[in-house]
Amino acid sequence: MTTVALWLFFNIGIVYELIPGFIFASIAIIVMSLATGEPPEVVKQEFQDATGSSGLRVENPDEAGTPSDD
């Protein structure tokens, strides 16, 4: 958001402001993921329990529930 605001404030019309915003956000994600450590084992286990071994949540049709369960 800051990149887009600065891009518009300084009227840099070379490219559409969303492009540098996306690039700088991607760089920030990479830098922060490299700068921080791995999550604690408790967090990893909780994620594993919530998503299953594949990382994707797959529900058994018998356990999936129905719209009337809401």
Coordinates of N, CA, C and O in Angstrom, one line a residue:
M1 N 0.8 -1.2 0.0 CA 0.0 0.0 0.0 C 0.9 1.3 0.0 O 0.6 2.2 -0.7
T2 N 2.0 1.2 0.8 CA 2.9 2.4 0.8 C 3.5 2.6 -0.5 O 3.6 3.8 -0.9
T3 N 3.8 1.6 -1.2 CA 4.4 1.8 -2.6 C 3.5 2.5 -3.5 O 3.8 3.4 -4.2
V4 N 2.2 2.0 -3.5 CA 1.2 2.6 -4.4 C 1.0 4.1 -4.0 O 0.9 5.0 -4.9
A5 N 0.9 4.4 -2.7 CA 0.7 5.7 -2.2 C 1.8 6.6 -2.7 O 1.6 7.8 -3.2
L6 N 3.1 6.2 -2.4 CA 4.2 7.0 -2.9 C 4.3 7.1 -4.4 O 4.7 8.2 -4.9
W7 N 4.0 6.1 -5.1 CA 4.0 6.1 -6.5 C 3.0 7.2 -7.1 O 3.4 7.9 -8.0
L8 N 1.9 7.2 -6.5 CA 0.9 8.2 -6.9 C 1.3 9.6 -6.4 O 1.1 10.6 -7.1
F9 N 1.8 9.8 -5.2 CA 2.2 11.0 -4.6 C 3.3 11.7 -5.5 O 3.2 12.9 -5.8
F10 N 4.3 10.9 -5.8 CA 5.4 11.5 -6.6 C 5.1 11.5 -8.1 O 6.0 11.8 -8.9
N11 N 3.9 11.0 -8.5 CA 3.5 11.0 -9.9 C 4.5 10.3 -10.8 O 4.8 10.9 -11.8
I12 N 4.9 9.1 -10.4 CA 5.8 8.3 -11.3 C 4.9 7.5 -12.2 O 4.4 6.5 -11.9
G13 N 4.8 8.0 -13.4 CA 3.9 7.4 -14.4 C 4.5 6.5 -15.3 O 4.0 6.2 -16.4
I14 N 5.7 5.9 -15.0 CA 6.4 5.0 -15.9 C 5.6 3.8 -16.2 O 5.4 3.3 -17.3
V15 N 5.2 3.1 -15.1 CA 4.3 1.9 -15.2 C 3.2 2.1 -14.2 O 3.2 2.9 -13.3
Y16 N 2.2 1.2 -14.3 CA 1.1 1.2 -13.4 C 1.5 0.9 -12.0 O 2.4 0.0 -11.8
E17 N 1.0 1.6 -11.0 CA 1.6 1.6 -9.7 C 1.4 0.2 -9.0 O 2.1 -0.1 -8.0
L18 N 0.5 -0.6 -9.5 CA 0.3 -2.0 -8.9 C 1.5 -2.9 -9.2 O 1.9 -3.7 -8.4
I19 N 2.2 -2.7 -10.3 CA 3.4 -3.5 -10.6 C 4.5 -3.3 -9.6 O 5.0 -4.3 -9.1
P20 N 5.0 -2.1 -9.3 CA 6.0 -2.0 -8.3 C 5.5 -2.4 -6.9 O 6.3 -2.9 -6.1
G21 N 4.3 -2.2 -6.7 CA 3.7 -2.6 -5.4 C 3.8 -4.1 -5.2 O 4.2 -4.6 -4.1
F22 N 3.5 -4.8 -6.3 CA 3.6 -6.3 -6.2 C 5.0 -6.7 -6.1 O 5.3 -7.6 -5.3
I23 N 5.9 -6.1 -6.8 CA 7.4 -6.4 -6.7 C 7.9 -6.2 -5.3 O 8.6 -7.1 -4.7
F24 N 7.6 -5.0 -4.7 CA 8.2 -4.7 -3.4 C 7.5 -5.6 -2.3 O 8.2 -6.0 -1.4
A25 N 6.2 -5.9 -2.5 CA 5.6 -6.8 -1.5 C 6.2 -8.2 -1.6 O 6.4 -8.8 -0.6
S26 N 6.5 -8.7 -2.8 CA 7.2 -10.0 -3.0 C 8.5 -10.0 -2.3 O 8.9 -11.0 -1.6
I27 N 9.3 -8.9 -2.5 CA 10.6 -8.8 -1.9 C 10.5 -8.8 -0.4 O 11.2 -9.5 0.3
A28 N 9.5 -8.1 0.2 CA 9.3 -8.0 1.6 C 9.0 -9.4 2.2 O 9.4 -9.8 3.2
I29 N 8.1 -10.2 1.4 CA 7.8 -11.5 1.9 C 9.0 -12.4 2.0 O 9.2 -13.1 2.9
I30 N 9.8 -12.3 0.9 CA 11.0 -13.2 0.9 C 12.0 -12.8 2.0 O 12.5 -13.6 2.7
V31 N 12.2 -11.5 2.1 CA 13.2 -11.0 3.2 C 12.7 -11.4 4.6 O 13.5 -11.9 5.4
M32 N 11.4 -11.2 4.8 CA 10.9 -11.5 6.2 C 10.9 -13.0 6.4 O 11.2 -13.5 7.6
S33 N 10.7 -13.8 5.4 CA 10.7 -15.3 5.6 C 12.1 -15.8 5.9 O 12.3 -16.7 6.6
L34 N 13.1 -15.1 5.3 CA 14.5 -15.5 5.5 C 15.0 -15.0 6.8 O 15.9 -15.6 7.4
A35 N 14.4 -13.8 7.3 CA 14.9 -13.2 8.5 C 14.3 -13.8 9.8 O 14.9 -13.7 10.8
T36 N 13.2 -14.5 9.6 CA 12.6 -15.1 10.8 C 12.8 -16.6 10.8 O 13.1 -17.2 9.8
G37 N 12.8 -17.2 12.0 CA 13.0 -18.6 12.1 C 11.8 -19.4 11.8 O 10.7 -18.8 11.5
E38 N 11.9 -20.7 11.9 CA 10.8 -21.6 11.7 C 9.8 -21.5 12.9 O 10.3 -21.1 14.0
P39 N 8.6 -21.7 12.6 CA 7.6 -21.7 13.8 C 7.9 -22.8 14.8 O 8.5 -23.8 14.4
P40 N 7.5 -22.6 16.0 CA 7.7 -23.7 17.0 C 7.0 -25.0 16.6 O 6.1 -25.0 15.9
E41 N 7.5 -26.0 17.2 CA 6.9 -27.4 16.9 C 5.4 -27.4 17.2 O 4.7 -28.1 16.5
V42 N 5.0 -26.7 18.3 CA 3.6 -26.7 18.6 C 2.7 -26.2 17.5 O 1.7 -26.7 17.2
V43 N 3.2 -25.1 16.9 CA 2.5 -24.5 15.8 C 2.5 -25.4 14.6 O 1.5 -25.6 13.9
K44 N 3.6 -26.0 14.3 CA 3.7 -27.0 13.2 C 2.7 -28.2 13.4 O 2.1 -28.6 12.4
Q45 N 2.7 -28.7 14.6 CA 1.8 -29.8 14.9 C 0.3 -29.4 14.8 O -0.5 -30.1 14.2
E46 N 0.0 -28.2 15.2 CA -1.4 -27.7 15.1 C -1.8 -27.6 13.6 O -2.9 -27.9 13.2
F47 N -0.9 -27.1 12.8 CA -1.1 -26.9 11.4 C -1.3 -28.3 10.8 O -2.2 -28.6 10.0
Q48 N -0.4 -29.2 11.2 CA -0.5 -30.6 10.7 C -1.8 -31.3 11.0 O -2.5 -31.9 10.2
D49 N -2.3 -31.1 12.3 CA -3.5 -31.6 12.7 C -4.7 -31.0 11.9 O -5.7 -31.7 11.7
A50 N -4.6 -29.7 11.6 CA -5.7 -29.1 10.9 C -5.8 -29.4 9.5 O -6.9 -29.4 8.9
T51 N -4.7 -29.7 8.8 CA -4.7 -29.8 7.4 C -4.4 -31.3 6.9 O -4.6 -31.6 5.8
G52 N -3.9 -32.1 7.8 CA -3.6 -33.5 7.4 C -2.2 -33.6 6.9 O -1.5 -32.6 6.8
S53 N -1.7 -34.7 6.5 CA -0.3 -34.9 6.1 C 0.0 -34.3 4.8 O 1.2 -33.9 4.6
S54 N -0.9 -34.1 3.9 CA -0.6 -33.5 2.6 C -0.5 -32.0 2.6 O 0.0 -31.4 1.7
G55 N -1.0 -31.3 3.7 CA -1.0 -29.9 3.8 C -2.3 -29.4 3.3 O -2.6 -28.2 3.3
L56 N -3.1 -30.2 2.7 CA -4.5 -29.8 2.2 C -5.5 -30.5 3.1 O -5.4 -31.7 3.4
R57 N -6.5 -29.8 3.4 CA -7.6 -30.4 4.3 C -8.5 -31.2 3.4 O -9.1 -30.6 2.5
V58 N -8.6 -32.4 3.6 CA -9.5 -33.3 2.9 C -10.4 -34.0 3.9 O -9.9 -34.7 4.8
E59 N -11.7 -33.8 3.7 CA -12.6 -34.4 4.6 C -13.2 -35.7 4.0 O -13.5 -35.8 2.9
N60 N -13.4 -36.6 4.9 CA -14.0 -37.8 4.5 C -15.5 -37.5 4.3 O -16.1 -36.8 5.1
P61 N -16.1 -38.0 3.2 CA -17.5 -37.6 2.9 C -18.4 -38.0 4.1 O -19.4 -37.3 4.3
D62 N -18.1 -39.0 4.8 CA -19.0 -39.4 6.0 C -18.9 -38.4 7.1 O -19.8 -38.3 7.9
E63 N -17.7 -37.7 7.2 CA -17.5 -36.8 8.3 C -17.6 -35.3 7.9 O -17.5 -34.4 8.7
A64 N -17.9 -35.1 6.6 CA -17.9 -33.7 6.1 C -19.1 -32.9 6.6 O -19.0 -31.7 6.6
G65 N -20.1 -33.5 6.9 CA -21.3 -32.8 7.4 C -22.2 -32.3 6.2 O -21.8 -32.5 5.1
T66 N -23.3 -31.8 6.6 CA -24.2 -31.3 5.6 C -24.5 -29.8 5.8 O -24.2 -29.3 6.9
P67 N -25.1 -29.1 4.8 CA -25.4 -27.7 5.0 C -26.3 -27.5 6.2 O -26.3 -26.4 6.8
S68 N -27.1 -28.5 6.6 CA -28.0 -28.3 7.7 C -27.3 -28.3 9.1 O -27.9 -28.0 10.1
D69 N -26.0 -28.7 9.1 CA -25.2 -28.7 10.3 C -24.9 -27.3 10.8 O -24.5 -27.1 12.0
D70 N -25.0 -26.3 10.0 CA -24.7 -24.9 10.4 C -25.7 -24.5 11.3 O -25.8 -23.8 12.1

